[in-house]
Structure formats: structure tokens, C-alpha cells
PDB file of C-alpha atoms in Angstrom:
ATOM      1  CA  GLN A   1      -6.575 -20.712  10.515  1.00 92.00           C
ATOM      2  CA  VAL A   2      -7.660 -22.285   7.258  1.00 95.00           C
ATOM      3  CA  GLN A   3     -10.777 -21.289   5.375  1.00 96.00           C
ATOM      4  CA  LEU A   4     -12.443 -23.740   3.004  1.00 97.00           C
ATOM      5  CA  VAL A   5     -14.900 -22.757   0.297  1.00 96.00           C
ATOM      6  CA  GLU A   6     -16.895 -25.517  -1.352  1.00 96.00           C
ATOM      7  CA  SER A   7     -18.932 -25.530  -4.526  1.00 95.00           C
ATOM      8  CA  GLY A   8     -20.576 -27.900  -6.946  1.00 95.00           C
ATOM      9  CA  GLY A   9     -23.356 -29.619  -5.062  1.00 93.00           C
ATOM     10  CA  GLY A  10     -26.849 -30.012  -6.434  1.00 97.00           C
ATOM     11  CA  LEU A  11     -29.592 -32.330  -7.566  1.00 98.00           C
ATOM     12  CA  VAL A  12     -28.923 -35.076 -10.081  1.00 98.00           C
ATOM     13  CA  GLN A  13     -30.638 -38.230 -11.256  1.00 98.00           C
ATOM     14  CA  ALA A  14     -29.215 -41.630 -10.476  1.00 98.00           C
ATOM     15  CA  GLY A  15     -26.440 -42.487 -12.889  1.00 98.00           C
ATOM     16  CA  GLY A  16     -25.508 -38.856 -13.323  1.00 98.00           C
ATOM     17  CA  SER A  17     -22.376 -36.954 -12.392  1.00 98.00           C
ATOM     18  CA  LEU A  18     -21.363 -34.003 -10.243  1.00 98.00           C
ATOM     19  CA  ARG A  19     -18.049 -32.332  -9.505  1.00 98.00           C
ATOM     20  CA  LEU A  20     -17.317 -30.815  -6.117  1.00 98.00           C
ATOM     21  CA  SER A  21     -14.595 -28.243  -5.602  1.00 98.00           C
ATOM     22  CA  CYS A  22     -12.932 -27.035  -2.432  1.00 98.00           C
ATOM     23  CA  ARG A  23     -10.447 -24.195  -2.213  1.00 97.00           C
ATOM     24  CA  ALA A  24      -8.337 -23.485   0.846  1.00 97.00           C
ATOM     25  CA  SER A  25      -7.001 -20.139   1.984  1.00 95.00           C
ATOM     26  CA  GLY A  26      -5.265 -18.802   5.060  1.00 93.00           C
ATOM     27  CA  SER A  27      -2.613 -20.905   6.788  1.00 89.00           C
ATOM     28  CA  ILE A  28      -2.249 -23.284   3.893  1.00 89.00           C
ATOM     29  CA  PHE A  29       1.295 -24.206   4.893  1.00 90.00           C
ATOM     30  CA  SER A  30      -0.258 -26.366   7.615  1.00 88.00           C
ATOM     31  CA  ILE A  31      -2.213 -28.505   5.156  1.00 93.00           C
ATOM     32  CA  ASN A  32      -0.964 -32.024   4.521  1.00 94.00           C
ATOM     33  CA  VAL A  33      -4.226 -33.686   3.622  1.00 96.00           C
ATOM     34  CA  MET A  34      -7.440 -32.538   1.958  1.00 97.00           C
ATOM     35  CA  GLY A  35     -10.552 -34.509   1.334  1.00 97.00           C
ATOM     36  CA  TRP A  36     -14.268 -34.974   1.534  1.00 98.00           C
ATOM     37  CA  TYR A  37     -16.561 -36.459   4.124  1.00 98.00           C
ATOM     38  CA  ARG A  38     -20.319 -36.781   3.963  1.00 98.00           C
ATOM     39  CA  GLN A  39     -23.222 -36.993   6.340  1.00 98.00           C
ATOM     40  CA  ALA A  40     -26.630 -38.351   5.436  1.00 97.00           C
ATOM     41  CA  PRO A  41     -29.699 -37.639   7.586  1.00 93.00           C
ATOM     42  CA  GLY A  42     -29.631 -39.721  10.743  1.00 95.00           C
ATOM     43  CA  LYS A  43     -26.157 -41.047  10.064  1.00 97.00           C
ATOM     44  CA  GLN A  44     -22.664 -40.278  11.251  1.00 97.00           C
ATOM     45  CA  ARG A  45     -20.238 -38.324   9.132  1.00 97.00           C
ATOM     46  CA  GLU A  46     -18.135 -40.688   7.048  1.00 97.00           C
ATOM     47  CA  LEU A  47     -15.060 -40.628   4.878  1.00 98.00           C
ATOM     48  CA  VAL A  48     -15.514 -40.238   1.144  1.00 98.00           C
ATOM     49  CA  ALA A  49     -11.946 -39.675  -0.039  1.00 98.00           C
ATOM     50  CA  THR A  50      -8.705 -38.009   0.995  1.00 98.00           C
ATOM     51  CA  ILE A  51      -5.538 -36.983  -0.784  1.00 97.00           C
ATOM     52  CA  THR A  52      -2.213 -36.014   0.717  1.00 94.00           C
ATOM     53  CA  ILE A  53       0.064 -33.270  -0.496  1.00 89.00           C
ATOM     54  CA  GLY A  54       2.150 -36.006  -2.079  1.00 89.00           C
ATOM     55  CA  GLY A  55      -0.821 -37.313  -4.006  1.00 91.00           C
ATOM     56  CA  SER A  56      -1.660 -40.457  -2.048  1.00 95.00           C
ATOM     57  CA  THR A  57      -5.375 -41.134  -2.126  1.00 96.00           C
ATOM     58  CA  ASN A  58      -7.771 -43.090   0.034  1.00 97.00           C
ATOM     59  CA  TYR A  59     -11.366 -43.881  -0.893  1.00 98.00           C
ATOM     60  CA  ALA A  60     -14.310 -45.335   0.935  1.00 98.00           C
ATOM     61  CA  ASP A  61     -15.200 -48.749  -0.468  1.00 98.00           C
ATOM     62  CA  SER A  62     -18.651 -47.481  -1.375  1.00 97.00           C
ATOM     63  CA  VAL A  63     -17.266 -44.937  -3.852  1.00 98.00           C
ATOM     64  CA  LYS A  64     -14.281 -46.763  -5.319  1.00 98.00           C
ATOM     65  CA  GLY A  65     -14.478 -46.907  -9.082  1.00 97.00           C
ATOM     66  CA  ARG A  66     -17.087 -44.135  -9.208  1.00 98.00           C
ATOM     67  CA  PHE A  67     -15.466 -41.141  -7.507  1.00 98.00           C
ATOM     68  CA  THR A  68     -12.106 -39.590  -8.290  1.00 98.00           C
ATOM     69  CA  LEU A  69     -10.339 -37.099  -6.049  1.00 98.00           C
ATOM     70  CA  SER A  70      -7.670 -34.834  -7.473  1.00 96.00           C
ATOM     71  CA  ARG A  71      -5.604 -32.014  -6.052  1.00 94.00           C
ATOM     72  CA  ASP A  72      -4.105 -28.840  -7.493  1.00 92.00           C
ATOM     73  CA  ASN A  73      -1.483 -27.714  -5.001  1.00 88.00           C
ATOM     74  CA  ALA A  74      -0.862 -24.492  -6.910  1.00 91.00           C
ATOM     75  CA  LYS A  75      -4.500 -23.516  -6.407  1.00 93.00           C
ATOM     76  CA  ASN A  76      -4.792 -25.050  -2.938  1.00 93.00           C
ATOM     77  CA  SER A  77      -7.806 -26.906  -4.220  1.00 96.00           C
ATOM     78  CA  VAL A  78      -9.246 -30.389  -4.457  1.00 97.00           C
ATOM     79  CA  TYR A  79     -11.847 -31.697  -6.857  1.00 98.00           C
ATOM     80  CA  LEU A  80     -14.165 -34.647  -6.351  1.00 98.00           C
ATOM     81  CA  GLN A  81     -15.507 -36.045  -9.596  1.00 98.00           C
ATOM     82  CA  MET A  82     -18.541 -38.180  -8.813  1.00 98.00           C
ATOM     83  CA  ASN A  83     -19.823 -40.465 -11.539  1.00 98.00           C
ATOM     84  CA  ASN A  84     -22.597 -43.044 -11.617  1.00 98.00           C
ATOM     85  CA  LEU A  85     -24.218 -41.446  -8.618  1.00 98.00           C
ATOM     86  CA  LYS A  86     -26.651 -43.481  -6.560  1.00 98.00           C
ATOM     87  CA  PRO A  87     -29.491 -42.387  -4.254  1.00 97.00           C
ATOM     88  CA  GLU A  88     -27.423 -43.590  -1.299  1.00 97.00           C
ATOM     89  CA  ASP A  89     -24.828 -40.939  -2.163  1.00 98.00           C
ATOM     90  CA  THR A  90     -27.320 -38.302  -1.049  1.00 98.00           C
ATOM     91  CA  ALA A  91     -25.756 -36.358   1.809  1.00 98.00           C
ATOM     92  CA  VAL A  92     -24.156 -33.109   2.832  1.00 98.00           C
ATOM     93  CA  TYR A  93     -20.568 -33.220   1.651  1.00 98.00           C
ATOM     94  CA  TYR A  94     -17.929 -31.484   3.750  1.00 98.00           C
ATOM     95  CA  CYS A  95     -14.460 -30.498   2.662  1.00 98.00           C
ATOM     96  CA  ASN A  96     -11.741 -31.205   5.221  1.00 98.00           C
ATOM     97  CA  ALA A  97      -8.161 -29.954   5.260  1.00 97.00           C
ATOM     98  CA  GLY A  98      -5.314 -29.864   7.707  1.00 94.00           C
ATOM     99  CA  PRO A  99      -2.215 -31.571   8.991  1.00 93.00           C
ATOM    100  CA  ASN A 100      -3.820 -34.704  10.399  1.00 91.00           C
ATOM    101  CA  LEU A 101      -4.478 -37.611   8.042  1.00 87.00           C
ATOM    102  CA  LEU A 102      -5.826 -40.007  10.651  1.00 88.00           C
ATOM    103  CA  ARG A 103      -7.812 -37.600  12.825  1.00 93.00           C
ATOM    104  CA  PRO A 104      -9.885 -35.353  10.549  1.00 93.00           C
ATOM    105  CA  GLU A 105     -11.737 -33.955  13.541  1.00 94.00           C
ATOM    106  CA  TYR A 106      -8.562 -32.002  14.319  1.00 94.00           C
ATOM    107  CA  ASN A 107      -8.514 -30.424  10.854  1.00 95.00           C
ATOM    108  CA  TYR A 108     -10.609 -27.635   9.359  1.00 97.00           C
ATOM    109  CA  TRP A 109     -14.055 -28.091   7.840  1.00 97.00           C
ATOM    110  CA  GLY A 110     -15.990 -26.354   5.128  1.00 97.00           C
ATOM    111  CA  GLN A 111     -19.595 -25.313   5.508  1.00 96.00           C
ATOM    112  CA  GLY A 112     -20.918 -28.278   3.546  1.00 97.00           C
ATOM    113  CA  THR A 113     -22.654 -28.642   0.204  1.00 97.00           C
ATOM    114  CA  GLN A 114     -25.784 -30.680  -0.435  1.00 98.00           C
ATOM    115  CA  VAL A 115     -25.744 -33.512  -2.951  1.00 98.00           C
ATOM    116  CA  THR A 116     -29.107 -35.067  -3.742  1.00 98.00           C
ATOM    117  CA  VAL A 117     -29.457 -38.058  -6.056  1.00 98.00           C
ATOM    118  CA  SER A 118     -32.958 -38.925  -7.175  1.00 97.00           C
ATOM    119  CA  SER A 119     -33.959 -42.415  -8.228  1.00 93.00           C
TER     120      SER A 119
END
């Protein structure tokens, strides 16, 4: 089992910045990929960004150039720096971690943290 603890959500005006953190504990040896997904009201959960243990990153087109995902393997943590936030970034953000890069539904999920961007 892997436990994920998220922090850093909140309310920000458009154009502002937030930093999300996610720390993993438990069976961390099983983790190859960590990342963030988000779900807005009435919409499906979608990829934001992922990073492998080797440092390879993947970003949704909608956040490229604005969001940066980094990983500290020593702390079993990932950090999502979100700049130039837009109202359409409003969603619950979920940390995801596990062995499966292509099938996140088979990995572990955090409890979610709300990000609200006002216009």
C-alpha cells in the first residue's frame, strides 16, 4: 500500500500562482511514476502532469509552459508549480503514484486538494 498526502491548494486570482505538494509513504519501492490529475465539476478526471522515477515528464497541452512538475526521490515527493493560473484550471487536484505510467487507475490516489481560480 502507498499513502499519498497532498497540500497546497487554495483560492487564487487569475494570473496568480500556487504550488501543490504530494508526499508518498508506505510501499514506495513500487512507485515508478508520480503525478497530478484534476477533475472539474461535471467533467472527467484528466491528466495534468506526470514524472517518472528517472525524471521524464509529461504535461497536458493545456498546462504546458505554465505548470512545472518536479520530483524529490529522497523525500518521495512531487511538487507542481502552477503559474499564470486561469479560471479553467479550477478543479480538485489528485496526486497519483504507482508502478503504472499508462494506466493511472491502477495506481494509488490522494484525497484531492481544491484549486479555485477566480477571474
